C-alpha positions in Angstrom: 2.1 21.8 147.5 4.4 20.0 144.4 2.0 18.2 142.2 4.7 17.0 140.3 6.3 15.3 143.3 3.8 13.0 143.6 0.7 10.6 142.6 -2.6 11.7 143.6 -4.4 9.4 144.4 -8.1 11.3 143.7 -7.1 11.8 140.2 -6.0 8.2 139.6 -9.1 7.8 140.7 -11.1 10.2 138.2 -9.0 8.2 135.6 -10.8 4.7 136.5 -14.1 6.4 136.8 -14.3 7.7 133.5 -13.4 4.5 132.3 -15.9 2.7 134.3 -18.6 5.1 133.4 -17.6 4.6 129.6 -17.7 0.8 130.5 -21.4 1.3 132.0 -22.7 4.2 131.4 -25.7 5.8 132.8 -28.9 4.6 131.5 -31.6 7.5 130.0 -34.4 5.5 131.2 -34.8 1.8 132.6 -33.6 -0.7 130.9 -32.6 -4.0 131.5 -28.7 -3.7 132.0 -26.2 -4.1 134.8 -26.1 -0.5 136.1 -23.1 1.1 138.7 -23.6 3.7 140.6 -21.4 5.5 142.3 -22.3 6.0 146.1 -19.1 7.5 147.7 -16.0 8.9 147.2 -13.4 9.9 150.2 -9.7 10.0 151.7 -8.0 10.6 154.4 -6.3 14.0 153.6 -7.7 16.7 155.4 -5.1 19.4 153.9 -5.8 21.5 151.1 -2.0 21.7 150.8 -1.1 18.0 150.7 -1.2 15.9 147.9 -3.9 12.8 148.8 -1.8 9.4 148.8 -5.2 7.6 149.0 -8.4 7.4 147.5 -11.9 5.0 147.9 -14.8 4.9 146.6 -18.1 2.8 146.9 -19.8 1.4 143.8 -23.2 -0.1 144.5 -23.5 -2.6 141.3 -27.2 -4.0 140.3 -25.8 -7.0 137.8 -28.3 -8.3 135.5 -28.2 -12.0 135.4 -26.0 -12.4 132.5 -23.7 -10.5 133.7 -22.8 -12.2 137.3 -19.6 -14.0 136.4 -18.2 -10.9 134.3 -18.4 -8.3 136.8 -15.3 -8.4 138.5 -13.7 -9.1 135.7 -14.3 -6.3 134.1 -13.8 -4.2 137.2 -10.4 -5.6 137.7 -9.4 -5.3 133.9 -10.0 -1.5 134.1 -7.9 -1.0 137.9 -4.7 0.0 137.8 -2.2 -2.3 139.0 -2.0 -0.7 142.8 -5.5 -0.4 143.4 -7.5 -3.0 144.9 -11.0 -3.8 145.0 -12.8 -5.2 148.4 -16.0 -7.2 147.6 -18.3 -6.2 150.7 -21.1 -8.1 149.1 -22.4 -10.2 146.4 -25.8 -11.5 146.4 -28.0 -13.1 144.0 -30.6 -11.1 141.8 -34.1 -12.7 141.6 -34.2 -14.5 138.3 -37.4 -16.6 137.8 -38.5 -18.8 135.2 -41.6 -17.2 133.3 -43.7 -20.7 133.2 -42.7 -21.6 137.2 -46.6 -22.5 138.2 -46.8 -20.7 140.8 -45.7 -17.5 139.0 -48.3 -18.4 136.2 -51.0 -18.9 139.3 -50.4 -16.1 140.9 -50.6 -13.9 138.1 -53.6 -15.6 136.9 -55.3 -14.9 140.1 -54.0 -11.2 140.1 -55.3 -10.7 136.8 -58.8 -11.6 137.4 -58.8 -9.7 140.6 -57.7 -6.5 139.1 -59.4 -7.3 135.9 -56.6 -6.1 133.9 -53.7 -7.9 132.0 -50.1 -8.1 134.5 -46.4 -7.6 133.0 -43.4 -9.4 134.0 -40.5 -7.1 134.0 -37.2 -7.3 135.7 -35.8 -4.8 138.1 -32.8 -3.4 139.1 -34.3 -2.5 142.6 -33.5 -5.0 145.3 -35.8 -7.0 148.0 -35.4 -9.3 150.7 -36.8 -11.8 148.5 -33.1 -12.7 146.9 -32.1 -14.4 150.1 -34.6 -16.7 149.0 -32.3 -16.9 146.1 -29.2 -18.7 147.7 -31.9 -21.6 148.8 -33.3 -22.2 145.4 -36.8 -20.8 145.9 -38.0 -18.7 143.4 -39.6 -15.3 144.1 -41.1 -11.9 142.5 -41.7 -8.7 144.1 -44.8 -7.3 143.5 -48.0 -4.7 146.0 -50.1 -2.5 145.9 -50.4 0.9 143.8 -48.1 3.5 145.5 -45.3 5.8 145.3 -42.2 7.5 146.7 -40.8 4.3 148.2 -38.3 4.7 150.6 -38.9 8.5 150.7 -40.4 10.8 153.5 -43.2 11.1 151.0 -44.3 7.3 150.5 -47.6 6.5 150.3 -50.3 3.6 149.5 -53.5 3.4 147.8 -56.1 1.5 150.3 -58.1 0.2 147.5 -55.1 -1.5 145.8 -54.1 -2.8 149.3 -57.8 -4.8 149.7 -57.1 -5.8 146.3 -53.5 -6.8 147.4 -54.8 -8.5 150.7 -57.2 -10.7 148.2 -54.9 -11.5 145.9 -52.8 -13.6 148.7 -55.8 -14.5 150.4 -57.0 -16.5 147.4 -52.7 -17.5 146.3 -52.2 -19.5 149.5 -56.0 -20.8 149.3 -54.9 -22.2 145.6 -52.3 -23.8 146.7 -53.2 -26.3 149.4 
């Protein structure tokens, strides 16, 4: 009820949000950057009439490679000295060499199947193909035509996934 008697802990808060957000700001459109994005915010005070002593928030950070040993730095140089940051998990983003062989083979083989020319691009999405990461094995992330992944509305075209099917079908056979 005394605002002035007090710290509130959801405006302290809004104070290192707008400097994170100033830090990394929302992209316009894809781009290759680290991006943050802000998943939850909550506290324990259930009382409009209380002043909230705590504050958390989640922060779901897609680093781009460049950036992985900056990160936290930069996260802890824009905390306040009584907040503190819990690391729930780190992992590695998928980073591979554009003349690996078998990156060149497959998209070789993709090419002529599809009979059009690929692009490499990086991603901020995630797959299960960074655990591969931690082991040293290269991987890319790539299907058939589709959208809405992850949505009630995803879908697949059938033609792309014969083409798809092919594709890996003749991969592995390249490879023996």
């Amino acid at each position: 009820a005394y605002p002035w008697k007090g710290k509130n802990a959801i405006w302290q808060m809004n104070d290192f949000l707008n400097k994170l957000i100033q830090q990394y700001p929302i992209p316009k459109k894809q781009e290759w950057i680290t991006t943050i994005n802000l998943s939850k915010i909550e506290t324990t005070n259930n009382s409009f009439n209380k002043i909230p002593d705590d504050c958390s928030i989640y922060l779901d950070i897609r680093y781009i490679p460049k950036d992985k040993d900056k990160i936290l730095h930069d996260l802890k140089a824009l905390m306040p000295k009584d907040f503190k940051l819990e690391q729930i998990l780190f992992e590695p983003g998928l980073d591979v060499d554009e003349n690996n062989y078998f990156l060149k083979k497959l998209m070789q083989i993709t090419q002529k199947i599809v009979k059009r020319k690929v692009k490499l691009y990086g991603a901020q999405g995630s797959s299960d193909a960074r655990h591969f990461t931690r082991i040293g094995c290269p991987g890319v992330e790539f299907g058939p035509y589709g959208e809405g992944i992850g949505t009630d509305n995803e879908w697949v075209s059938i033609s792309s996934l014969e083409k798809y099917h092919k594709i890996l079908e003749t991969f592995l056979k390249s490879i023996n």
